[in-house]
GROMACS .gro file of C-alpha atoms in nm:
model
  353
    1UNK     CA    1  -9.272  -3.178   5.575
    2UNK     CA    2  -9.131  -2.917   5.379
    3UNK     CA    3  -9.142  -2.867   5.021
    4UNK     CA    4  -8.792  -3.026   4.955
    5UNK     CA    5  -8.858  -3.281   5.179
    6UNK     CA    6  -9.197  -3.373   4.984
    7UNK     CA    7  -8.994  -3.328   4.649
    8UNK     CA    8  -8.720  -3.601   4.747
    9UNK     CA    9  -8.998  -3.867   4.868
   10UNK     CA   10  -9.170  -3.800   4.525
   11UNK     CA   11  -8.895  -3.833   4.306
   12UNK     CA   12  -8.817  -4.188   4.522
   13UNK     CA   13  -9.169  -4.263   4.416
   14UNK     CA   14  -9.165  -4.220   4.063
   15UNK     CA   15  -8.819  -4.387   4.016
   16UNK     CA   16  -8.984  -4.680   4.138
   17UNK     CA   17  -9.298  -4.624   3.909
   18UNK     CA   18  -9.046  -4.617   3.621
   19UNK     CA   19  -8.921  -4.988   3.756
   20UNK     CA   20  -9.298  -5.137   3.710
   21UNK     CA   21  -9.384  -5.158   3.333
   22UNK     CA   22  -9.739  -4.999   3.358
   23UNK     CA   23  -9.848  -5.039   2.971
   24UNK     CA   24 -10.259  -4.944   2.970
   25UNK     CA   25 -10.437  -5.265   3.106
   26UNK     CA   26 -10.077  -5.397   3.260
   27UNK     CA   27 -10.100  -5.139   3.581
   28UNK     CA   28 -10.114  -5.417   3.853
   29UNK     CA   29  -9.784  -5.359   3.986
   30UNK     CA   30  -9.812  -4.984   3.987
   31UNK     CA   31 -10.092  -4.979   4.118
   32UNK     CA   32  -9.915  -5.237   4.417
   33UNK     CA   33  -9.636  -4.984   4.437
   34UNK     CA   34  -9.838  -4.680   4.495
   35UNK     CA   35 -10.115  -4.879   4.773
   36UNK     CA   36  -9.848  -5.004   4.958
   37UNK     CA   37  -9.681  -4.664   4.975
   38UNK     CA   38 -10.032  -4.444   5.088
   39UNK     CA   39 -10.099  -4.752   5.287
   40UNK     CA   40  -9.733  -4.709   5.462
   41UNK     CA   41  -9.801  -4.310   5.518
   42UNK     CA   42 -10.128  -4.381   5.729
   43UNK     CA   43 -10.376  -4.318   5.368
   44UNK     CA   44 -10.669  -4.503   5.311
   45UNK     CA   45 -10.657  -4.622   4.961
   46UNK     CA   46 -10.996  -4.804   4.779
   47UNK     CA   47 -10.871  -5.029   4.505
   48UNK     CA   48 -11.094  -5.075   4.239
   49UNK     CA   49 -10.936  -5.261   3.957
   50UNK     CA   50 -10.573  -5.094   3.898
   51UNK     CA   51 -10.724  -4.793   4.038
   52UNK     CA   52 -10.687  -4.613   4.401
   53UNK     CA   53 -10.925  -4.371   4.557
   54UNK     CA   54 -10.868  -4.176   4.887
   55UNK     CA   55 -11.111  -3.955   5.042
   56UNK     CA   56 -10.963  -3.722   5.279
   57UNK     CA   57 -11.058  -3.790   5.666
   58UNK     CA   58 -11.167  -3.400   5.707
   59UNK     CA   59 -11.406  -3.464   5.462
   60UNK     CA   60 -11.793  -3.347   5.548
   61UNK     CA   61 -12.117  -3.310   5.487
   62UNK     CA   62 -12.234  -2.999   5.279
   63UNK     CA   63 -11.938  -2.904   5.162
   64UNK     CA   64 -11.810  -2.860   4.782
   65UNK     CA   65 -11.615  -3.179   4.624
   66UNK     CA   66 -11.283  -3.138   4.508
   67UNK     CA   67 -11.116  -3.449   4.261
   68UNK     CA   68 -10.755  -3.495   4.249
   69UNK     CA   69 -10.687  -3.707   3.914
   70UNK     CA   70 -10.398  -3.849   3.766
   71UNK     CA   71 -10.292  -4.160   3.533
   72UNK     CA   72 -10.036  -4.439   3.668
   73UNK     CA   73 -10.049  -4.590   3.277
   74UNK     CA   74  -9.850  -4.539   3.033
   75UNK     CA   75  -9.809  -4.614   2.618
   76UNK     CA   76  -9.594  -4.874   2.498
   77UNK     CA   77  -9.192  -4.764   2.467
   78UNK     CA   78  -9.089  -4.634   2.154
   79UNK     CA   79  -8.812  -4.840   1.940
   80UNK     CA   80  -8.581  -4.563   1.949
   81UNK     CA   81  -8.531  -4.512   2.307
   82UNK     CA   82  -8.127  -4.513   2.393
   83UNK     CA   83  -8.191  -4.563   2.777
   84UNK     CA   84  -8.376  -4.858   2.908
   85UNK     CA   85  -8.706  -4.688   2.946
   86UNK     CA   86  -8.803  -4.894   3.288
   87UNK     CA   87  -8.514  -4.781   3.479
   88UNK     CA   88  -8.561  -4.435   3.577
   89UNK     CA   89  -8.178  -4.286   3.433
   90UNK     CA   90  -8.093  -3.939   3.640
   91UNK     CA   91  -7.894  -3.701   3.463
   92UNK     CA   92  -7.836  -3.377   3.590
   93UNK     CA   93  -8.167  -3.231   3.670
   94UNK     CA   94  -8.296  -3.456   3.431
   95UNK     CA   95  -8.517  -3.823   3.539
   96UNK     CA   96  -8.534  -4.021   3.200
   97UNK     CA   97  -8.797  -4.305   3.232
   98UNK     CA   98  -9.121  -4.446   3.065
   99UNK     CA   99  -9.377  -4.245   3.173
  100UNK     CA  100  -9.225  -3.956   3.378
  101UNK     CA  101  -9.329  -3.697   3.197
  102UNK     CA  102  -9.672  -3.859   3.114
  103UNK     CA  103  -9.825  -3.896   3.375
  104UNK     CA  104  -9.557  -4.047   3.667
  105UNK     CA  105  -9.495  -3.656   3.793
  106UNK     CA  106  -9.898  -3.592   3.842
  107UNK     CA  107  -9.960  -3.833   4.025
  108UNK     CA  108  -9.635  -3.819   4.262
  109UNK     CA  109  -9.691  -3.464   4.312
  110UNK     CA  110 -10.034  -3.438   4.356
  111UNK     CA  111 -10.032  -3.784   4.589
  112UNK     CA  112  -9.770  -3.562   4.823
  113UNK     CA  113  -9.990  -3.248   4.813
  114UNK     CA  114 -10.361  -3.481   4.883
  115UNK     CA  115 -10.152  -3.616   5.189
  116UNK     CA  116 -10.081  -3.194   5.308
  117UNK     CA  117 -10.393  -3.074   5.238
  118UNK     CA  118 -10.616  -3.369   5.359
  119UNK     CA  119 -10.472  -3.341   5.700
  120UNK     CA  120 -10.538  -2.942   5.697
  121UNK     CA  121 -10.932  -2.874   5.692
  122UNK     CA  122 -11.012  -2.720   5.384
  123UNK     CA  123 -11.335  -2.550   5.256
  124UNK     CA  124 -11.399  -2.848   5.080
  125UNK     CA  125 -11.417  -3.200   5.034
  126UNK     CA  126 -11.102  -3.386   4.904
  127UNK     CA  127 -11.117  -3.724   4.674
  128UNK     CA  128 -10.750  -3.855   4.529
  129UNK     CA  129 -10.782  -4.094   4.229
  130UNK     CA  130 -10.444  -4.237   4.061
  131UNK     CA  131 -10.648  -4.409   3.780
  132UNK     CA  132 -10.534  -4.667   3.474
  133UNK     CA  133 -10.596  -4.712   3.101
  134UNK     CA  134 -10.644  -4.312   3.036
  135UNK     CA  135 -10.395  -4.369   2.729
  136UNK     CA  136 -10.640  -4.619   2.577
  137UNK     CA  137 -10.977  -4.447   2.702
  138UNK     CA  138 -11.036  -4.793   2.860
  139UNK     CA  139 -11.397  -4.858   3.068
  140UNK     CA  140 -11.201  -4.960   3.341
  141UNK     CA  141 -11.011  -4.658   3.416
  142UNK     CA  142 -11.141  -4.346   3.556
  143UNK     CA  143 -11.521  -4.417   3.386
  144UNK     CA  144 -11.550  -4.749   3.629
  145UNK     CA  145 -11.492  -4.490   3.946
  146UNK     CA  146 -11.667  -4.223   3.879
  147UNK     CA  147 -11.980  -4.381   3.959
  148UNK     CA  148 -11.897  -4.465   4.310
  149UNK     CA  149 -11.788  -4.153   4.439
  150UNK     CA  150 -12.011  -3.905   4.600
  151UNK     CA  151 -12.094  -3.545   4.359
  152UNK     CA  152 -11.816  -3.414   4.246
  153UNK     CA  153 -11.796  -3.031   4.187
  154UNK     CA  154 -11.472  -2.947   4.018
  155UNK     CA  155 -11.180  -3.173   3.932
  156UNK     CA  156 -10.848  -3.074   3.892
  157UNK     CA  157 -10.657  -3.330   3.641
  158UNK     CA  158 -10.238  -3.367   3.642
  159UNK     CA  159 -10.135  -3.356   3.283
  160UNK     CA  160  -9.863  -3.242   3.132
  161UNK     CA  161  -9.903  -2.890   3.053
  162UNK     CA  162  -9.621  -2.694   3.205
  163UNK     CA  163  -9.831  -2.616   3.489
  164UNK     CA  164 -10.004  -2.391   3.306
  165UNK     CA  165 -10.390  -2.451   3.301
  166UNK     CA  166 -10.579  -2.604   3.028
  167UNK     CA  167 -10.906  -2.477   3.064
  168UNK     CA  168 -11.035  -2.650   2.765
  169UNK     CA  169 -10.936  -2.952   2.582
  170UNK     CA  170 -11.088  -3.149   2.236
  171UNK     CA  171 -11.217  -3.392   2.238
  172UNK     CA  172 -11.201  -3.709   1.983
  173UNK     CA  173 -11.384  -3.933   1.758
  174UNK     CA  174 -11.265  -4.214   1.535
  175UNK     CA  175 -11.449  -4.271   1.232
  176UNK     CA  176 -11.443  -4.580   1.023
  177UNK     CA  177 -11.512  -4.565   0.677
  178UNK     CA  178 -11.601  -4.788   0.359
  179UNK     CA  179 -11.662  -4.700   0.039
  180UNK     CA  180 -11.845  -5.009  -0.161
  181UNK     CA  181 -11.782  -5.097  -0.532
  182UNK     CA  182 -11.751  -5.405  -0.766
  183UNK     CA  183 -11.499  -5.617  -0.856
  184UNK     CA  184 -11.378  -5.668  -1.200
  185UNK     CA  185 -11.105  -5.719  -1.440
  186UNK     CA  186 -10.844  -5.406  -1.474
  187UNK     CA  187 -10.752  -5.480  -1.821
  188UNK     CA  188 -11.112  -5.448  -1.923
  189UNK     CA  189 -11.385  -5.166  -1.840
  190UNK     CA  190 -11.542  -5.362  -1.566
  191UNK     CA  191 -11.694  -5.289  -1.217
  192UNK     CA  192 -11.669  -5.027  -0.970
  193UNK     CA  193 -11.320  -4.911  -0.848
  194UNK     CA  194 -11.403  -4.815  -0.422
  195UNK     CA  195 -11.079  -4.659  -0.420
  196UNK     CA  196 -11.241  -4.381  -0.649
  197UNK     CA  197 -11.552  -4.399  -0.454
  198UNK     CA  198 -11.389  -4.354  -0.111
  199UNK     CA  199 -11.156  -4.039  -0.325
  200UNK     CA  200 -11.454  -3.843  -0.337
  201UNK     CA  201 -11.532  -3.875   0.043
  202UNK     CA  202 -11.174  -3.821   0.151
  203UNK     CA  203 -11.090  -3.519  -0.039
  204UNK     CA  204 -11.465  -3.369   0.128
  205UNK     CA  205 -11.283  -3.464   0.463
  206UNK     CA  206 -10.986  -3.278   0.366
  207UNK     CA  207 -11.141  -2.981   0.235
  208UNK     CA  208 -11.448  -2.910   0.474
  209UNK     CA  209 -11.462  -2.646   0.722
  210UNK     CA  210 -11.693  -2.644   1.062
  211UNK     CA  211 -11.854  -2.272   1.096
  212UNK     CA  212 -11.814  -2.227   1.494
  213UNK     CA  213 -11.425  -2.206   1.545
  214UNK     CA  214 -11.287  -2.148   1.930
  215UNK     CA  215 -11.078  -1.924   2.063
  216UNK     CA  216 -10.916  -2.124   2.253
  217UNK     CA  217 -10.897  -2.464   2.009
  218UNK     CA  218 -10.949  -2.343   1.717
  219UNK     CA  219 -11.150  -2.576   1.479
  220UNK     CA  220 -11.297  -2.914   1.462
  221UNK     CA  221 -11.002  -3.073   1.288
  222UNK     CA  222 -11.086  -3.394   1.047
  223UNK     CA  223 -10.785  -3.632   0.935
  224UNK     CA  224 -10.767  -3.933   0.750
  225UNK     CA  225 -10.551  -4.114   0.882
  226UNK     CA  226 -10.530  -4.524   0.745
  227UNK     CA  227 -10.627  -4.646   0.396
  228UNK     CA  228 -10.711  -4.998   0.277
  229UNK     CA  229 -10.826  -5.159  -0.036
  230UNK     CA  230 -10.723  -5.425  -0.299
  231UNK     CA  231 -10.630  -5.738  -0.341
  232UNK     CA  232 -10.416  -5.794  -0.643
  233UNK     CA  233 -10.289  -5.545  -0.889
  234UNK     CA  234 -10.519  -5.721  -1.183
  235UNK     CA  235 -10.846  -5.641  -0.976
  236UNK     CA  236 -11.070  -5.403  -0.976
  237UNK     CA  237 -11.131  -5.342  -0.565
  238UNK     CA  238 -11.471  -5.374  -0.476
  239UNK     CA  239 -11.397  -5.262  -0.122
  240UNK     CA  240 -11.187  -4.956   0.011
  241UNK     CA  241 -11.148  -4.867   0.434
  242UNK     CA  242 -11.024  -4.550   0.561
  243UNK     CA  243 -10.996  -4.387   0.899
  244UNK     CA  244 -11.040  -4.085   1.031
  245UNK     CA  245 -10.949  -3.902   1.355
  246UNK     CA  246 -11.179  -3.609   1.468
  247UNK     CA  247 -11.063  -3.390   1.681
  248UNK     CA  248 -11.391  -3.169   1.800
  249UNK     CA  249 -11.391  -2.803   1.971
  250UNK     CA  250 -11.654  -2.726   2.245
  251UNK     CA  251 -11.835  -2.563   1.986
  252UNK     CA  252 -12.016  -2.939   1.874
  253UNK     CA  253 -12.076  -3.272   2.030
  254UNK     CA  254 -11.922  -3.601   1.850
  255UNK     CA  255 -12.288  -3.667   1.769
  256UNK     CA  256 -12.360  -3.317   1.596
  257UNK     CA  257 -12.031  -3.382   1.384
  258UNK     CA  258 -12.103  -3.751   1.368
  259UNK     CA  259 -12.459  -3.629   1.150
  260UNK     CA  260 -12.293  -3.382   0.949
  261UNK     CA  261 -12.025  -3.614   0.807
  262UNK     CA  262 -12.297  -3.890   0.735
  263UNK     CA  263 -12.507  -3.587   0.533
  264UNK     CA  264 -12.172  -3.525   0.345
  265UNK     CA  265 -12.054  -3.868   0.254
  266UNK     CA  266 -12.115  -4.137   0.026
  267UNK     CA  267 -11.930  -4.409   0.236
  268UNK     CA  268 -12.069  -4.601   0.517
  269UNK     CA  269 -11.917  -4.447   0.825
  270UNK     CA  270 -11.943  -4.552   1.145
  271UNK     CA  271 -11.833  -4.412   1.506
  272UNK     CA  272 -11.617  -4.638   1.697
  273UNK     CA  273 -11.763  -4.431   2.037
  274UNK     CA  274 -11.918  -4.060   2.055
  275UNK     CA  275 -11.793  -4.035   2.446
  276UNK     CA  276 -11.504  -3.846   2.422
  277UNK     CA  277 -11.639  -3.496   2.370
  278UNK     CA  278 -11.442  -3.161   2.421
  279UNK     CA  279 -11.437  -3.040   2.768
  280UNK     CA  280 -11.388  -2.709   2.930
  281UNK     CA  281 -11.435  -2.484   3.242
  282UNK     CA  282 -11.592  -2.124   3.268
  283UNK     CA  283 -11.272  -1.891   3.273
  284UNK     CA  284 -11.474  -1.732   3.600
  285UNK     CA  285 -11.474  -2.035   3.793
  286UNK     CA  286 -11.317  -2.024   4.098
  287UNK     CA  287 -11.020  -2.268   4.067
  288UNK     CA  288 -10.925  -2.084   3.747
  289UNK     CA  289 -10.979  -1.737   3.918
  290UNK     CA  290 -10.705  -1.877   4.150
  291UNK     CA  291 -10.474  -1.944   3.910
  292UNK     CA  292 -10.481  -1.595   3.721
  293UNK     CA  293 -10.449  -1.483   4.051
  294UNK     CA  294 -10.150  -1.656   4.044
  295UNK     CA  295 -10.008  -1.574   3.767
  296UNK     CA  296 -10.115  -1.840   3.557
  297UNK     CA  297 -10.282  -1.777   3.150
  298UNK     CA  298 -10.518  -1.988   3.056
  299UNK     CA  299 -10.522  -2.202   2.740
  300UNK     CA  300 -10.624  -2.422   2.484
  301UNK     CA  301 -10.498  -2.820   2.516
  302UNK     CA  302 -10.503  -2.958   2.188
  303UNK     CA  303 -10.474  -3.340   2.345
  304UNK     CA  304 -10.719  -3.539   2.529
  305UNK     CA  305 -10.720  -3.688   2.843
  306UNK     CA  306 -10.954  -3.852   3.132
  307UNK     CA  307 -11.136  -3.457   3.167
  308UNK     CA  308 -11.369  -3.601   2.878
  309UNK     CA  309 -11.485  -3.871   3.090
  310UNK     CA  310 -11.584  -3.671   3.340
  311UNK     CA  311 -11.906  -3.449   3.324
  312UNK     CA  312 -11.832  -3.209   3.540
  313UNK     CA  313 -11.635  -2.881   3.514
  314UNK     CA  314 -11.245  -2.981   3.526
  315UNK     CA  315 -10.892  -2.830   3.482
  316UNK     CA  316 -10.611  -2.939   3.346
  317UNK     CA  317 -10.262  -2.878   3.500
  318UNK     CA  318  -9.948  -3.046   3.559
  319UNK     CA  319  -9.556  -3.102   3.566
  320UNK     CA  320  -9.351  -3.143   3.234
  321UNK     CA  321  -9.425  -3.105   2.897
  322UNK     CA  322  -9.710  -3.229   2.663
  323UNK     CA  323  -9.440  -3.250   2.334
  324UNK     CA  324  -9.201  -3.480   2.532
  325UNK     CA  325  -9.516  -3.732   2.625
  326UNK     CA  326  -9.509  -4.041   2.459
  327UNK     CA  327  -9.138  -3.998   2.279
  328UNK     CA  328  -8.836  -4.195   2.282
  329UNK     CA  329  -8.625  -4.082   2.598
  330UNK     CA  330  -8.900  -3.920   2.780
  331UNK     CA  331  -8.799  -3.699   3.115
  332UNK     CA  332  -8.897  -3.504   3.345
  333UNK     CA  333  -8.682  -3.258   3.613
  334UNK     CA  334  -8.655  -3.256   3.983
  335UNK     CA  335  -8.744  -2.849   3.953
  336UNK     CA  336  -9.050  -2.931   3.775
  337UNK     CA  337  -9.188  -3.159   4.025
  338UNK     CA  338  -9.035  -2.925   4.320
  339UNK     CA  339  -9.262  -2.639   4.145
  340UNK     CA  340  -9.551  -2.885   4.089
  341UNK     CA  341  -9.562  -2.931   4.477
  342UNK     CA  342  -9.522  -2.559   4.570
  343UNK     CA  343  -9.751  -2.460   4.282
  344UNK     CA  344 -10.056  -2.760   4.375
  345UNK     CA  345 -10.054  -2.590   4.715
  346UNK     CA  346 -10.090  -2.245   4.645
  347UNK     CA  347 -10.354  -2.305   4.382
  348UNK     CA  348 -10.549  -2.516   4.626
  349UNK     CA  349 -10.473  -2.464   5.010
  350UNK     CA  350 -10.794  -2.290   5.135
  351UNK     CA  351 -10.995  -2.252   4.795
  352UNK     CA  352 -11.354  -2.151   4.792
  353UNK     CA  353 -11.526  -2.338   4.573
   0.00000   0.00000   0.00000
């Protein structure tokens, strides 16, 4: 099939991705949609949960592994959408839908170039995984796989990133905090107010600096995000929560900046989950040598996605664009997913890993 050929079939696909409501833990009948279709072009597919694996039938000993990833989930549909966001609306070059942009035209494009380049023998091994509940870092998404495939060497991840590739990506931590005081009466000088307790903490958050910075993410970034305390306006709180979301460079684990905020605070903080760390791939390896080669600068992603489940070296590229993901009225274009295609199978068709 040629590349405009592939591009139509694609764009059929992910119209009727649109028509399936695939909200993180609701992917059942996406996931349907998509076995059925490998099934019906002679594929393979493993289902494991709401996710689908195929292994390419060249596949051999000895050789490198090679991961094909995208996400069939999406997020909920914003309030201000002025299409119906599970009808996939074509305007122009334009495909308006839930989840087009992030992450329907991944995994259409890179399903189409699996089924190419698994029937061509390649230098190495070949594993496609369309995989659910990335937008909620859920255990039963890509992490639940993982486990069952053979080594994998190098994974190349469909985001959207303007096919340009994201050689490193931070990670995230979510940190829980409570300050403790003592209740008392406002109108009198009694007990300890937590809201000024938790001030203290808060400000440090606002103000403090990590030493290592990145060239290509910059630095650890700490923001607090929710605030609770209080019950009545004639009581002194006793109690104040706050939030934070930690956004770490490769430069430090969760764990390291996990310690350092505990050594800084007053509050009682606790991590909701240290697994999400920053991720990124030597600038000489050979997938990313491939894409300078092509043209292609390297960069920075400043959003997370399933590459910090996965502890091996990965890249980051796909159709569309990372500021239109999650938004009312998301799209992609036919182009975009035509250069996807063409793109994919340059960067990969006969790679030496």
């Amino acid at each position: 099939m040629n590349i405009e050929a592939l591009t139509h079939e694609a764009i059929g696909l992910l119209e009727q991705m649109v028509a399936r409501p695939s909200v993180s833990r609701n992917e059942k009948e996406a996931a349907d949609l998509l076995e059925h279709f490998m099934t019906g072009h002679h594929m393979l597919p493993l289902r494991i949960g709401h996710n689908l694996v195929c292994f390419s039938p060249l596949n051999r000993k000895g050789r490198p592994t090679l991961l094909l990833n995208a996400h069939i989930d999406t997020v909920k549909p914003a309030a201000s959408w002025t299409r119906d966001p599970f009808r996939a609306t074509r305007e122009g070059d334009r495909i308006y839908g839930l989840g087009t942009n992030d992450d329907g035209a991944s995994v259409v494009s890179l399903l189409q170039v699996f089924r190419i380049l698994s029937h061509k023998e390649q230098p190495y091994n070949l594993i496609f995984v369309a995989s659910c509940e990335e937008e909620v870092s859920g255990k039963n998404g890509i992490e639940s796989v993982l486990p069952l495939l053979p080594q994998v060497d190098v994974a190349l991840v469909g985001e959207p990133t303007g096919m340009r590739p994201a050689i490193a990506e931070k990670g995230l931590m979510v940190l829980d905090g409570t300050a403790h005081g003592k209740s008392g009466h406002a109108a009198r000088n009694e007990g300890e107010n937590a809201i000024y307790k938790a001030l203290k903490d808060i400000e440090w958050f606002r103000n403090y600096r990590f030493e290592k910075t990145s060239p290509l993410l910059g630095d650890v970034k700490m923001s607090v995000t929710v605030i609770n305390a209080g019950t009545q306006h004639n009581v002194v709180p006793d109690r104040c929560t706050f939030t934070v979301d930690v956004r770490s460079n490769e430069n430090y684990s969760n764990e390291e900046i996990y310690r350092t905020v505990c050594a800084h605070t007053d509050s009682e903080i606790k991590a909701r989950s240290f697994r999400l760390n920053s991720s990124h791939i030597d600038e000489n390896h050979p997938l990313v040598a491939r894409a300078k080669n092509l043209g292609l600068k390297p960069f920075g992603s400043p959003t997370l996605s399933d590459q910090a489940l996965m502890h091996f070296p990965s890249l980051k590229i796909g159709p569309g664009d990372s500021s239109r993901s999650h938004t009312a009225d998301e799209y992609i274009t036919v182009t975009e997913i035509r250069e996807a295609i063409s793109l994919y199978m340059e960067l990969l068709d006969g790679l030496e890993l």
